[in-house]
Structures are given as structure tokens and as C-alpha cells.
Coordinates of C-alpha atoms in Angstrom, one line a residue:
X21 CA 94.8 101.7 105.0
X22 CA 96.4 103.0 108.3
X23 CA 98.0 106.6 108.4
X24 CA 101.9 106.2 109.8
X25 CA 100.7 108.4 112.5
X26 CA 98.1 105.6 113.8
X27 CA 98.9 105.3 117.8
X28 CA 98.4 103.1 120.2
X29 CA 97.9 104.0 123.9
X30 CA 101.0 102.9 126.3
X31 CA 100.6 100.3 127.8
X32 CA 101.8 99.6 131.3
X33 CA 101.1 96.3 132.2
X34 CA 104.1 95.0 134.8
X35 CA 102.7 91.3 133.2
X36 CA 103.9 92.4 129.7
X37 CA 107.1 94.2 130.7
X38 CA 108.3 91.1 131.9
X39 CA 107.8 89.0 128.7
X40 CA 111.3 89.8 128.0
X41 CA 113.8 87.5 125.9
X42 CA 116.6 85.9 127.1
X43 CA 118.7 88.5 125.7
X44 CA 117.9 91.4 128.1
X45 CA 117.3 89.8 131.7
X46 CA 116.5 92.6 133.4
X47 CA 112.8 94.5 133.9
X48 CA 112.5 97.5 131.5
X49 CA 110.7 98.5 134.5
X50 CA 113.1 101.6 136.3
X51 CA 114.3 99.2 139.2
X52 CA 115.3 101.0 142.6
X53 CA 118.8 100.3 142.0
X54 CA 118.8 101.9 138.5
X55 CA 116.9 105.0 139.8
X56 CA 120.1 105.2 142.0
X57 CA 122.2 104.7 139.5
X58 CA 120.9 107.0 137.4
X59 CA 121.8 110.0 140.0
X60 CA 125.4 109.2 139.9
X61 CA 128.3 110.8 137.7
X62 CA 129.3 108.7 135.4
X63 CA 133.0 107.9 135.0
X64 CA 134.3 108.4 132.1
X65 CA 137.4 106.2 131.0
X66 CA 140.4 107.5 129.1
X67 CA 140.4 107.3 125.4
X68 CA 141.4 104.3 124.9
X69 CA 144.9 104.0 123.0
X70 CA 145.8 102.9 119.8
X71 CA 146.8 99.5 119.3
X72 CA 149.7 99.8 117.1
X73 CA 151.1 102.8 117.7
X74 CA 150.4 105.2 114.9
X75 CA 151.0 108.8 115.0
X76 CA 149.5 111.0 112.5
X77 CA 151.5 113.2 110.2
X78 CA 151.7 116.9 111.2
X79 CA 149.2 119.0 109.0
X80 CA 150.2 121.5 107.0
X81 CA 146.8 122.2 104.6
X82 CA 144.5 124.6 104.1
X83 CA 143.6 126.4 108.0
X84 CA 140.0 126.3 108.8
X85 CA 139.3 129.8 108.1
X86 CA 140.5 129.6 104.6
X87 CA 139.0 125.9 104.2
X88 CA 135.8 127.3 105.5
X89 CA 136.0 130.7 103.4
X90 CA 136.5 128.3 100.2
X91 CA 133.6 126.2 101.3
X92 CA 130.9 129.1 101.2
X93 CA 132.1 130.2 97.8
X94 CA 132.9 127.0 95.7
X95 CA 131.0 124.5 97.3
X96 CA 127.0 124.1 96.6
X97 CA 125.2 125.3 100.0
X98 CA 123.0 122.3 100.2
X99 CA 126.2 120.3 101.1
X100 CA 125.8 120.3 104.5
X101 CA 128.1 119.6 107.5
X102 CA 127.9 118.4 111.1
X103 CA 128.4 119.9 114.1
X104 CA 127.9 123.6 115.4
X105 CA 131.2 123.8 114.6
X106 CA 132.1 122.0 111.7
X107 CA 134.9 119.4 112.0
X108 CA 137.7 119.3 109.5
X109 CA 139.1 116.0 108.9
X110 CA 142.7 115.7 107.5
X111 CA 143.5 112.1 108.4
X112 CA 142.4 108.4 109.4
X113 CA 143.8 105.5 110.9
X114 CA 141.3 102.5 111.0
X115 CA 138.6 103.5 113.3
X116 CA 140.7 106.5 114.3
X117 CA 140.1 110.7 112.9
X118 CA 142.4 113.1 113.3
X119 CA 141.5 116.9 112.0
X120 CA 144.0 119.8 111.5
X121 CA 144.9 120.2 115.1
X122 CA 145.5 116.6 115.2
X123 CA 142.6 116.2 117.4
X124 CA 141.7 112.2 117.8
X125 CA 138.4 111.0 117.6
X126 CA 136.9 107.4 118.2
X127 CA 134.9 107.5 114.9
X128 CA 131.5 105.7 115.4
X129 CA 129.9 106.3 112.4
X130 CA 132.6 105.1 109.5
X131 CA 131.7 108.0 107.3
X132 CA 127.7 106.8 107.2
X133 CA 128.3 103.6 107.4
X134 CA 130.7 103.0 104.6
X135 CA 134.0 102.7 106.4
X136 CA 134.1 98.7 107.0
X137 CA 137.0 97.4 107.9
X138 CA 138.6 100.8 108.8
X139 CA 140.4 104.0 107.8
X140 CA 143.4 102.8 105.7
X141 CA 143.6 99.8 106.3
X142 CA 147.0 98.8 105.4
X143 CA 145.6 95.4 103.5
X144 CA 142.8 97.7 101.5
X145 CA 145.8 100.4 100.9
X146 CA 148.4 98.0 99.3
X147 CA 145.5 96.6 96.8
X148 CA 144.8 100.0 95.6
X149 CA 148.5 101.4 95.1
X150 CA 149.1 98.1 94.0
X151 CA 146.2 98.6 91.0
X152 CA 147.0 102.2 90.7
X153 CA 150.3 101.5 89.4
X154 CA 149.0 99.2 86.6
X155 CA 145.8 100.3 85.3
X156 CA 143.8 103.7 86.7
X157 CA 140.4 102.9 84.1
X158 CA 139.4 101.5 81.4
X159 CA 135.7 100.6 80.9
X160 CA 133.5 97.8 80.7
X161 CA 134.1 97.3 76.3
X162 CA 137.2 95.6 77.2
X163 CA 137.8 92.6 79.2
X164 CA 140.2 93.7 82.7
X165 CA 141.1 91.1 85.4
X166 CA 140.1 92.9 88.3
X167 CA 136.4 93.0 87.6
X168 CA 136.3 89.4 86.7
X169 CA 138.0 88.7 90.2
X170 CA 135.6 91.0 92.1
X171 CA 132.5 89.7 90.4
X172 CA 133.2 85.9 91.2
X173 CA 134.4 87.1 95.1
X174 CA 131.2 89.2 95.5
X175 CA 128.5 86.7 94.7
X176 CA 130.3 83.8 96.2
X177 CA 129.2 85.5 99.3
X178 CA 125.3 85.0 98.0
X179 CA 122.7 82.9 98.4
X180 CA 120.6 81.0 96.3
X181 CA 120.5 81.9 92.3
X182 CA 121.7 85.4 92.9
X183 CA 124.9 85.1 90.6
X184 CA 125.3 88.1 88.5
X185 CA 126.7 91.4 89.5
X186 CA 126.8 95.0 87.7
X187 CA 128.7 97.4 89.1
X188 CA 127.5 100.8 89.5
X189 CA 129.3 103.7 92.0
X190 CA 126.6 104.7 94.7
X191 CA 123.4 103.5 96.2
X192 CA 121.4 105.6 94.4
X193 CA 123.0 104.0 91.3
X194 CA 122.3 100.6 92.1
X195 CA 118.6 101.1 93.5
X196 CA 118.1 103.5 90.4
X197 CA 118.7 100.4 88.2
X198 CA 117.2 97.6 90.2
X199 CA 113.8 99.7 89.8
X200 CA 114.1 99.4 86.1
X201 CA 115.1 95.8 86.5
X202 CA 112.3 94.9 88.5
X203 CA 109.9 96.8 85.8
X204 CA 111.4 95.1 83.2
X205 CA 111.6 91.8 84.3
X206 CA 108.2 91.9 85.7
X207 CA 106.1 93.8 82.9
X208 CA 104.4 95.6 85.4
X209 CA 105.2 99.4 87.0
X210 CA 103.8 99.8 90.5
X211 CA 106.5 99.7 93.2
X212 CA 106.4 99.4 96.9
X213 CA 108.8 100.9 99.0
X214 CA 108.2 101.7 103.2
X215 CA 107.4 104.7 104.5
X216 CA 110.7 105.9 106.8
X217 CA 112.9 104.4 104.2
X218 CA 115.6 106.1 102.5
X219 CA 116.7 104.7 98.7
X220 CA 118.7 107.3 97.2
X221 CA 118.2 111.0 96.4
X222 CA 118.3 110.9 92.2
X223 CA 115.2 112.2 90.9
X224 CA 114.1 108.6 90.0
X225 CA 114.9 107.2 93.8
X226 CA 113.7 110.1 95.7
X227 CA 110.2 108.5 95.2
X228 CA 111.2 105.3 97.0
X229 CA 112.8 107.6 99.7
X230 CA 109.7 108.3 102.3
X231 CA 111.0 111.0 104.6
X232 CA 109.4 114.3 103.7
X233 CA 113.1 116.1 104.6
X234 CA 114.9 114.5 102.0
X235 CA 112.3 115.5 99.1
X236 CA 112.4 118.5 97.4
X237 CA 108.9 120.7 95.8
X238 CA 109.0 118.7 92.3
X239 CA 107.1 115.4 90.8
X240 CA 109.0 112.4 91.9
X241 CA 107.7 108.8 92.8
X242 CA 105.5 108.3 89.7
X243 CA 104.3 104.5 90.4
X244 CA 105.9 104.3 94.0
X245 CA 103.6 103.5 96.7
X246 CA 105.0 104.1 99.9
X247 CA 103.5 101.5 102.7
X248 CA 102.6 101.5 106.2
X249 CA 106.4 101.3 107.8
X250 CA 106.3 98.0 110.5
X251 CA 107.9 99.7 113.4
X252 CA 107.0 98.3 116.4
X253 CA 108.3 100.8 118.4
X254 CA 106.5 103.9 116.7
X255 CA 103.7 102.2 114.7
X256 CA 100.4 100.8 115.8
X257 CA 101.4 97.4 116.2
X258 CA 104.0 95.9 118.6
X259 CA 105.2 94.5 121.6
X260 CA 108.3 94.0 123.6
X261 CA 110.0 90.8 121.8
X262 CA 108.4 91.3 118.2
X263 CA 112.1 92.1 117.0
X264 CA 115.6 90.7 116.5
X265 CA 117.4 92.4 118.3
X266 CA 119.4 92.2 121.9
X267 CA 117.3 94.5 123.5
X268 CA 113.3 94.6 124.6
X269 CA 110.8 97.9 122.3
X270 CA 110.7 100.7 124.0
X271 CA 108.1 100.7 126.8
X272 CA 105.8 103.2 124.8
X273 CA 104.9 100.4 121.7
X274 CA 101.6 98.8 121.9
X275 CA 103.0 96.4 124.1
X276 CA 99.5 94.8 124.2
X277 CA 98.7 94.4 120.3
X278 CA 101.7 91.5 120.6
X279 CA 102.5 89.3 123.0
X280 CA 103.9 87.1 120.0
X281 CA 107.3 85.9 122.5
X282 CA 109.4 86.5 119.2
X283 CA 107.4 83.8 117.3
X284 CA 104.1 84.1 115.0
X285 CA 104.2 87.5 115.7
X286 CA 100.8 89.0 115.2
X287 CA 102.3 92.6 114.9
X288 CA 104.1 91.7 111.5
X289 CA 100.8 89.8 110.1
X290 CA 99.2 92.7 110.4
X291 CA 101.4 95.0 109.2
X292 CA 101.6 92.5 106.1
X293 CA 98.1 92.9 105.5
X294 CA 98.3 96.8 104.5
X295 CA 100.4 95.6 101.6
X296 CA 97.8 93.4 100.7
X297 CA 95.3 96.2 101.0
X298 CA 97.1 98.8 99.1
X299 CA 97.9 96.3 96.0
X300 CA 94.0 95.7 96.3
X301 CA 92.8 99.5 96.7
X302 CA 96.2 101.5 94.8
X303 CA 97.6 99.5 91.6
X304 CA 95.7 97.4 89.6
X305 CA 96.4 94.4 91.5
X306 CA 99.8 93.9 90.0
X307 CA 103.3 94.9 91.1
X308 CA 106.6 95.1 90.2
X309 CA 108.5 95.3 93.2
X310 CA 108.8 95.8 97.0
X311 CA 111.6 97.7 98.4
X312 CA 113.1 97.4 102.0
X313 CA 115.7 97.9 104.1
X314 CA 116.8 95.0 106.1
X315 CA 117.1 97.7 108.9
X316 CA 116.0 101.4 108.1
X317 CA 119.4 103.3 108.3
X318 CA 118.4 106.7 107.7
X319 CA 115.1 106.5 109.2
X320 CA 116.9 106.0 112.5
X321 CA 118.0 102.2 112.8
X322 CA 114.2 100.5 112.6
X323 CA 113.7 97.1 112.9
X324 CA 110.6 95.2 111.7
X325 CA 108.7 92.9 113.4
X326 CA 109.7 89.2 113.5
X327 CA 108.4 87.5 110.1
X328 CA 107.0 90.9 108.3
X329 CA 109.4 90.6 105.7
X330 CA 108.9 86.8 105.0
X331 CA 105.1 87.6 104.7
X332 CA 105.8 90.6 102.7
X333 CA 107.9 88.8 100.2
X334 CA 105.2 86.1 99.7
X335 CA 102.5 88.9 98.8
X336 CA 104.7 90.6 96.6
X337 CA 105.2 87.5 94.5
X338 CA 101.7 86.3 94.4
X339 CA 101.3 89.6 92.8
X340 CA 104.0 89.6 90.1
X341 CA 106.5 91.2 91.7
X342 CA 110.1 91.0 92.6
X343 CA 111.8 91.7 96.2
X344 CA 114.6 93.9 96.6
X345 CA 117.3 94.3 99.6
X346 CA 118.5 97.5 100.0
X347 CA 122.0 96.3 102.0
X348 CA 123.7 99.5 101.5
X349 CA 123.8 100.0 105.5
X350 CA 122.8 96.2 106.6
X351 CA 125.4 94.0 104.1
X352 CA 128.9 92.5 105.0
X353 CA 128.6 91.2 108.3
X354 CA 128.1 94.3 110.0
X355 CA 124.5 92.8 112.1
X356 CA 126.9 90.1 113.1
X357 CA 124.9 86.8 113.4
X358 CA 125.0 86.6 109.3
X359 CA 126.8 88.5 106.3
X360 CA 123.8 89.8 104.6
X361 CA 120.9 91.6 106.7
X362 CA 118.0 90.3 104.5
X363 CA 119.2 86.3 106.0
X364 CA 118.9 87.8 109.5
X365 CA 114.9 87.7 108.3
X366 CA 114.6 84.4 107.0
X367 CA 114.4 85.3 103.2
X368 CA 116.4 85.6 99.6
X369 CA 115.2 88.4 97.7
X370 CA 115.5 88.6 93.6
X371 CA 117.7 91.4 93.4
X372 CA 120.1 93.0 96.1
X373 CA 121.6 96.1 96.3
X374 CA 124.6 97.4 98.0
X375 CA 126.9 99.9 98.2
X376 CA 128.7 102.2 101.3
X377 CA 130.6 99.2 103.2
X378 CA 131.4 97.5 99.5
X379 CA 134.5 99.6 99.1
X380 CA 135.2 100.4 102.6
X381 CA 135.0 104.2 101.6
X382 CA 135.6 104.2 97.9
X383 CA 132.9 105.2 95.6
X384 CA 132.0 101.6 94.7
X385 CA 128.5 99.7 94.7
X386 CA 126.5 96.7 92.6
X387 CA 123.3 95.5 91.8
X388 CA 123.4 91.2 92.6
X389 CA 120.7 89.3 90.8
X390 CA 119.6 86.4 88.8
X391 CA 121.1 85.4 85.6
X392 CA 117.3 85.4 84.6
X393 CA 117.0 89.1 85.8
X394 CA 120.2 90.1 84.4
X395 CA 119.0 89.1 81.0
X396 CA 116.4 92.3 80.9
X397 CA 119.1 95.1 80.6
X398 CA 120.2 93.5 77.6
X399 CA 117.4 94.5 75.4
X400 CA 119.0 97.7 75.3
X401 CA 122.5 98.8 75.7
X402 CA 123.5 99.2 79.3
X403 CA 126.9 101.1 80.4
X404 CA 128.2 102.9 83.0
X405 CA 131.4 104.3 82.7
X406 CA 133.2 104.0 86.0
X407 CA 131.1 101.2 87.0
X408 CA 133.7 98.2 87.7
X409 CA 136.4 100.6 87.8
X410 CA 140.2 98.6 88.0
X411 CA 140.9 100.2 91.5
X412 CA 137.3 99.8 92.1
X413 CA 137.3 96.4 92.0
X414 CA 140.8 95.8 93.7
X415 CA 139.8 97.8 96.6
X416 CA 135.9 96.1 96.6
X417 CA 138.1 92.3 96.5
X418 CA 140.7 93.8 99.2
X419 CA 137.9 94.8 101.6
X420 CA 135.7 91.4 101.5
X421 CA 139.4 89.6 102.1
X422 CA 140.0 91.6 105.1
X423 CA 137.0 90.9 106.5
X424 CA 137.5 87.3 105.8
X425 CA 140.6 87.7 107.3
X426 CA 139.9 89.7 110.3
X427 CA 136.6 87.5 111.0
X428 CA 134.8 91.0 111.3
X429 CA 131.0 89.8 111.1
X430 CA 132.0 87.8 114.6
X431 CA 133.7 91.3 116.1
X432 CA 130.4 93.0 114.8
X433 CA 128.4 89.9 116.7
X434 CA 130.7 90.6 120.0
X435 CA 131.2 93.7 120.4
X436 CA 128.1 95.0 119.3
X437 CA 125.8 92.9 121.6
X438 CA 127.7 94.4 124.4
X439 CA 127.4 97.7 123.0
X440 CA 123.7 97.6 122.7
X441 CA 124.0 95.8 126.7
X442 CA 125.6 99.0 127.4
X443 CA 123.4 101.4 125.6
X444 CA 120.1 99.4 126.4
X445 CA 121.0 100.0 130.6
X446 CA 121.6 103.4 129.9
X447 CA 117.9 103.8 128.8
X448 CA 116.7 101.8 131.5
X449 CA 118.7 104.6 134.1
X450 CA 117.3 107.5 132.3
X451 CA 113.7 106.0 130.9
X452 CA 112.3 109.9 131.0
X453 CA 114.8 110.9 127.8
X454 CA 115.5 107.5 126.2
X455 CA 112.9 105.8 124.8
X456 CA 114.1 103.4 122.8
X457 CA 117.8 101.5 121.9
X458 CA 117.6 99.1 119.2
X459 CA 119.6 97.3 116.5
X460 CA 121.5 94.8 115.8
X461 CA 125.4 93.6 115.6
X462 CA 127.1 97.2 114.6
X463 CA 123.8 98.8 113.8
X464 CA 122.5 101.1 116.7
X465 CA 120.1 103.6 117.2
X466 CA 119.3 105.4 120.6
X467 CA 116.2 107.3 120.1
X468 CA 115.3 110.1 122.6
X469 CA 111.5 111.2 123.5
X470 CA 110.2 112.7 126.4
X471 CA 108.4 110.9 129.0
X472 CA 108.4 107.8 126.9
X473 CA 106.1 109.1 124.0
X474 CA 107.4 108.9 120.6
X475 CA 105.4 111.7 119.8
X476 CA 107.2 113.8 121.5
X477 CA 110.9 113.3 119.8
X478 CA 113.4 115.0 121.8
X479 CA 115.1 116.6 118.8
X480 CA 117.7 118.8 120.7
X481 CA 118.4 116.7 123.4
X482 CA 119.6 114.5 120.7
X483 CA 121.7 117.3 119.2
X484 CA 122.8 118.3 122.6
X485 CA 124.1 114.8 123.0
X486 CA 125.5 114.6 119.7
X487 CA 127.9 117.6 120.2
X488 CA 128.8 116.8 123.9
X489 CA 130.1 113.6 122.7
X490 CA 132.1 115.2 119.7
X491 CA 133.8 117.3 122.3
X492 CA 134.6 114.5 124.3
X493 CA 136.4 112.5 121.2
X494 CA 132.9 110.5 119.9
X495 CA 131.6 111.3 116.6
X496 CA 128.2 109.9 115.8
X497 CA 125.5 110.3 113.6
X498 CA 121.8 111.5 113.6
X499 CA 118.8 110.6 112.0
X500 CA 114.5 109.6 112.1
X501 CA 111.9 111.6 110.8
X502 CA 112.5 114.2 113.3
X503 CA 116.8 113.9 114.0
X504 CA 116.2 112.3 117.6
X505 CA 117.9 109.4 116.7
X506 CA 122.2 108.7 117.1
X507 CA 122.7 106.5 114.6
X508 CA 126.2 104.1 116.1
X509 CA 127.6 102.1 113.3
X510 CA 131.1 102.1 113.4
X511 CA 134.0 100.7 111.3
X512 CA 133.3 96.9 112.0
X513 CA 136.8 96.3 114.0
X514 CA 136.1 98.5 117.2
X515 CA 137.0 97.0 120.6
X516 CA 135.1 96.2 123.9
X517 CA 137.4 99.3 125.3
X518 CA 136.6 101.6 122.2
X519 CA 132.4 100.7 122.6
X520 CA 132.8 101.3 126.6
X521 CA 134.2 104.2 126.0
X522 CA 132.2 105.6 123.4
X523 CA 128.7 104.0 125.7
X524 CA 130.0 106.0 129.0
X525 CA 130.5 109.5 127.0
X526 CA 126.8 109.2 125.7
X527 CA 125.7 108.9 129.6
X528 CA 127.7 111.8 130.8
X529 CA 126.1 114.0 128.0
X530 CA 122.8 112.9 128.9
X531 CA 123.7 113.1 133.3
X532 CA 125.0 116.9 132.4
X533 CA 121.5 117.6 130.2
X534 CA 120.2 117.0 133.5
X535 CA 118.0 113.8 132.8

């Protein structure tokens, strides 16, 4: 089995550069005019407006001293906040922040990806006053409308046999459970997950979470088998097209190993076989599931190779096991060309999880399986007692109908290709400090490395970039192994003006780095 560290050499053949898809025309090859391009200051447009109008109410809180003050004393230290200077947040207005001084920021990163359909949105807002003045709670022992509503809503948005919902009121939650489904169901106890991915951070799904930073000194992952991640940007196999997304790998993949043209891509056969080989070598030839991402969100926006995950799923089954979608980042439109990340790979897994983006911000997520699945948890008794909360529910139904509504899968589609566009000609103007910019719909990341070596992550650069844009009004996020990645994922109705706005701040921050 390979180590995650296994590299490649770079290639630079011009033949293979050009091998390009349709969706980035131009040569990831620093042209003349780029280099040009590259030396001049950036122009920044104005923030651009907002739409309707609103005004935020003056703030009259808690100052930042005494917020801060409290924070040290009350609040547990390992709850950690962005920015040099932490940023206190006292209002929003769709995919607008204001904090105390009534400071706005373009917010393009919805609160880690949760926010869908934006900050109070009016629609979302009425459905949960509307709720709150009938019934706060009651749990699951009695029958309540809402959850009934919800339920039916939810998984007429799935595909296949994947009918039955429980509600639960995080990701970890719902991947916590879907573990014990997929041991159940199955018999067996061996589960797969991919190394880069993040699952959760309860003791049971820190061992499906493979990124050494986000595990603490203590036994964890008993039965999890983390696998050889299929990045064809950082991983052993790759070339330029070997993804879905609108934009070419970063020049520093092993552009030679594929030269698949987006179709029977070698790159994700082979990463397929190491799950082969560890079921072979590590478990006794039986699993019970396989955990992945439809896009690592955490682990700094990776994409797999085109295919991998249709192989992988056809392994896992001919060894007893399930397949799980985590779709807690990828789910409800937000890669644009489909609602759920998992059919942007061709496949329909047995059990799907989801949570962030369900409630657009309130603490709601599920578990979507088969009736046939479903039935295991009923050996025992089963409860959770917020799970399928009233407002919950009203809020999860409210949020699917705006985005119904609002068509915001197509705005994802849109404005996030040209987003990506943007982003993607920035690394081609300033190839020495961007390595890579990938994703799809409203799912970005920009990694930074220097000299176009991913092992050399350009961890403060990214910080630097990361503040400077705060500063300006921009508020992103951060992530990979090594925090040299800005994660973009905004609420899911941003404009063109908002994206080109947000796309020319990132520049300037890297033009004034000096790169």
C-alpha cells in the first residue's frame, strides 16, 4: 500500500499542459500577457451594494473588551476564533455580516458552509416564528406535523430507494449513527474512510476523521481504516483533466501518470486498487462500510479523480459493505450542475448523511437511507431528543422551499463557474504562490505552495491572504492538512458583482505579498 506522502516528479511537458478541457481554454502555461498582467495593480471595485436596502440595527451589546474578557473566563479555550483580531459578529442580512461597529462584510464562507440560502432569510424567518409560536419541542414519542412534512420534503429530493430519514442535530450526529448502521446492517466491523477527510470530532467519528490536527493523544478509530486519499493534485496519481471541475490540476500533479482526457481515467483505477489492497492485507476481507466526501471540505476542497468513486463503491460491495455520502458540505445544490454531490460522480450510495446547509444555520441534520437499512436501529430502542425538533423541521422545510424557489443550485452553477474562471486566472498570473484552484459550483479552494510544489504549502501566505481580505470586507475560510488552503463557499445566492468583488480582493492581497 502507498504512503499519502508518495510523490511524483513535476512534470513539464508543454504536450500535456495543453490537454486542457473545454472548460479552461487557456494554457496553464504563464503566457507573456499574463506575466504582464501579473505586474499590474489590481483594481479593486467598490463593495458592491445591497440589493434591497437593508440597514442594520444600531448595536448596543456587550463591547469587545468585555465580550472578549467573558470569552477567556467562561468559554472552553479550545473554542477557537479567526482572525488576528477576532471579529465579533452582531448581525446578518443574507450573504451580508455586520459586527459591533456595524462594519459590513461580503461573507464567503456561510458560517462553514451552513448558511444556504442566506443570513435571515425573510422566507426561512417567517417559518420559524411562525412554528415558535405554536409548538417550541416535543419529542419523537408523539406524532407532530412538522416532522412528517419535513421527512416526505427531504427524501423527495433523493434518489433511488433512499426513503427514510432520522433526524439527528450535527454532522457528527448523523455520521456517528450511519457507522453503527452500516455495522449493523452489514454484520461486519471494518470501516473505510479517506485519508484528508474530516467526519466529525465525537470520540466515535474522530477515527473516520484523517487529519492528524483534529485528533487528540487518546484511542479513537477502533476498526477504521483510513485509505490512500485520490487527490490528483497532491497524490501520486494524476493529470490535468482527471477531475470535475472548471479548471485544469495544478501544474505540479503527475501530469504524466494520466492523460485519461476526463474519461477511463487511469489515475482513479489505481487509486481504487489500494482499497482493494488494504481489504486484502488489513480486515479479514470483509467490510462494513466506505466513507467519503463527495468533495473533501475540511481537507481543503479535494476533488477525486473522474470515476474513483464509482469503482470504489463497486469494491466496497463486493466485499459486504455499504457506501456512505458525507454531504454535509457537498448537498443542496451548492456544486451546481446537481442537488446532491455524490450524483455529480455517477453513483447512489446506501446511506447519506447531511447536515450544515440542511437548516441554513440551525442546528439541524439527518441520516437518509433504505427502508431496509432503517430496519436495523429497531432492534434496539433508538431516540434522540432534539432530533426532528418542531422548529427544526419548519426551518429544514422553509430552506429546501427557498431554494426551490430561488432556483439556487443554477445560481451556484453560474456564478460559481465564473468565480472559479476568476480565481483559476489569478493562479495562472501568479503560478509561483498558487498552485492550485479547484472545486466545483459554490465549492472553492485556492491552495498556495511555493514554486509549484505541494510540498512546500505556503501556510502564511495563506494567512496573510486570509486577513488582508478580512480587512478589505471578505471573510473566508482556511483549511488542508497544513492551513494553505481558502476554503470560498458562500451562502448559495451571491451575485456575479459580489464573486468579482470578493476574486479582485484575493489578487490585491496576494500583488501586496509581493508575488
Amino acid at each position: 500500500m502507498l504512503s499519502a506522502t508518495t510523490r511524483f516528479s513535476p512534470a513539464t511537458s508543454a504536450k500535456a499542459a495543453t490537454t486542457a478541457t473545454a472548460y479552461c481554454a487557456q494554457s496553464m502555461k504563464l503566457s507573456t500577457s499574463a506575466a504582464a498582467a501579473a505586474t499590474a495593480t489590481v483594481k479593486v471595485p467598490p463593495m458592491p451594494k445591497i440589493k434591497d436596502g437593508f440597514k442594520p440595527a444600531p448595536y448596543t451589546g456587550l463591547t469587545f473588551e468585555q465580550a472578549s474578557d467573558l470569552r477567556k473566563r467562561h468559554v472552553g479555550p479550545a473554542t477557537v476564533t479567526y482572525y488576528k483580531k477576532p471579529l465579533m459578529i452582531q448581525q446578518g442580512h443574507m450573504q451580508w455580516l455586520f459586527d459591533d461597529k456595524n462594519n459590513r462584510y461580503l461573507d464567503m464562507f456561510a458560517g462553514i458552509v451552513t448558511v444556504s440560502v442566506g443570513h435571515c432569510h425573510p422566507h426561512v424567518l417567517k417559518a420559524a416564528e411562525d412554528q415558535l409560536k405554536k409548538l417550541w419541542h416535543t419529542t419523537n414519542i408523539y406524532l407532530h406535523p412538522t416532522i412528517h412534512e419535513y421527512a416526505a420534503k427531504l427524501t423527495s429530493k433523493m434518489p433511488g430507494n433512499l426513503k427514510v430519514a432520522y433526524f439527528v442535530n450535527s454532522g457528527s450526529e448523523a455520521n456517528d449513527l450511519a457507522m453503527l448502521m452500516s455495522r449493523l446492517y452489514t454484520g461486519n466491523f471494518d470501516i473505510l474512510s479517506l485519508r484528508n477527510g474530516y467526519h466529525g470530532m465525537s470520540p466515535y467519528t474522530m477515527g473516520l476523521t484523517s487529519l492528524s490536527n483534529w485528533k487528540y493523544n487518546l484511542a479513537n478509530g477502533f476498526g477504521v481504516h483510513p485509505i490512500v486519499n485520490p487527490d490528483p493534485y497532491r497524490g501520486p496519481w494524476g493529470g490535468p483533466n482527471c477531475r470535475d471541475s472548471p479548471c485544469t490540476v495544478g501544474k505540479r500533479a503527475g501530469e504524466n501518470t494520466c492523460t485519461c482526457g476526463g474519461k477511463d481515467c487511469k489515475a482513479a483505477l489505481q487509486y481504487a486498487d489500494q482499497i482493494k489492497d488494504h481489504i486484502i492485507h488489513a480486515t479479514h476481507g470483509k467490510v462494513a462500510g466506505f466513507f467519503a466526501e463527495s468533495i473533501q471540505g475540511v481537507g481543503g476542497t479535494v476533488q477525486f479523480p473522474n470515476g474513483y468513486l464509482k469503482k470504489a463503491y463497486e469494491i466496497v460491495r463486493e466485499r459486504g459493505g455499504v457506501c456512505i455520502a458525507d454531504e454535509v458540505q457537498t448537498g443542496f445544490g451548492r456544486l451546481g450542475s446537481h442537488f446532491w454531490g455524490f450524483e455529480t460522480h455517477g453513483v447512489i450510495p446506501d446511506i447519506v448523511t447531511m447536515a450544515k446547509g440542511i437548516g441554513n444555520g440551525w442546528p439541524l441534520a439527518a441520516v437518509v437511507t433504505t427502508p431496509e437499512i432503517a430496519k436495523t436501529l429497531a432492534q434496539k430502542l433508538t431516540f434522540n431528543t432534539y432530533g426532528g425538533n418542531p422548529v427544526a423541521c419548519a426551518v429544514g422545510k422553509a430552506t429546501l422551499e427557498v431554494m426551490e424557489q430561488e432556483n439556487t443550485q443554477e445560481n451556484s452553477k453560474v456564478v460559481g463557474t465564473h468565480l472559479l474562471q476568476l480565481l483559476d486566472g489569478i493562479r495562472q498570473r501568479h503560478p509561483q504562490i498558487v498552485g492550485d484552484v479547484r472545486g466545483k459550483g459554490l465549492m472553492i479552494g485556492v491552495e498556495f505552495v511555493h514554486e509549484q510544489d505541494p510540498n512546500r504549502p505556503a501556510s502564511q501566505v495563506c494567512a496573510d491572504v486570509f486577513e488582508m481580505a478580512r480587512d478589505r470586507g471578505v471573510l473566508l475560510g482556511k483549511g488542508g492538512l497544513y492551513g494553505n488552503v481558502l476554503r470560498i463557499k458562500p451562502p448559495m445566492i451571491v451575485t456575479r458583482e459580489d464573486v468579482e468583488f470578493a476574486a479582485a480582493v484575493i489578487e490585491e492581497a496576494i500583488q501586496k505579498l509581493g508575488y
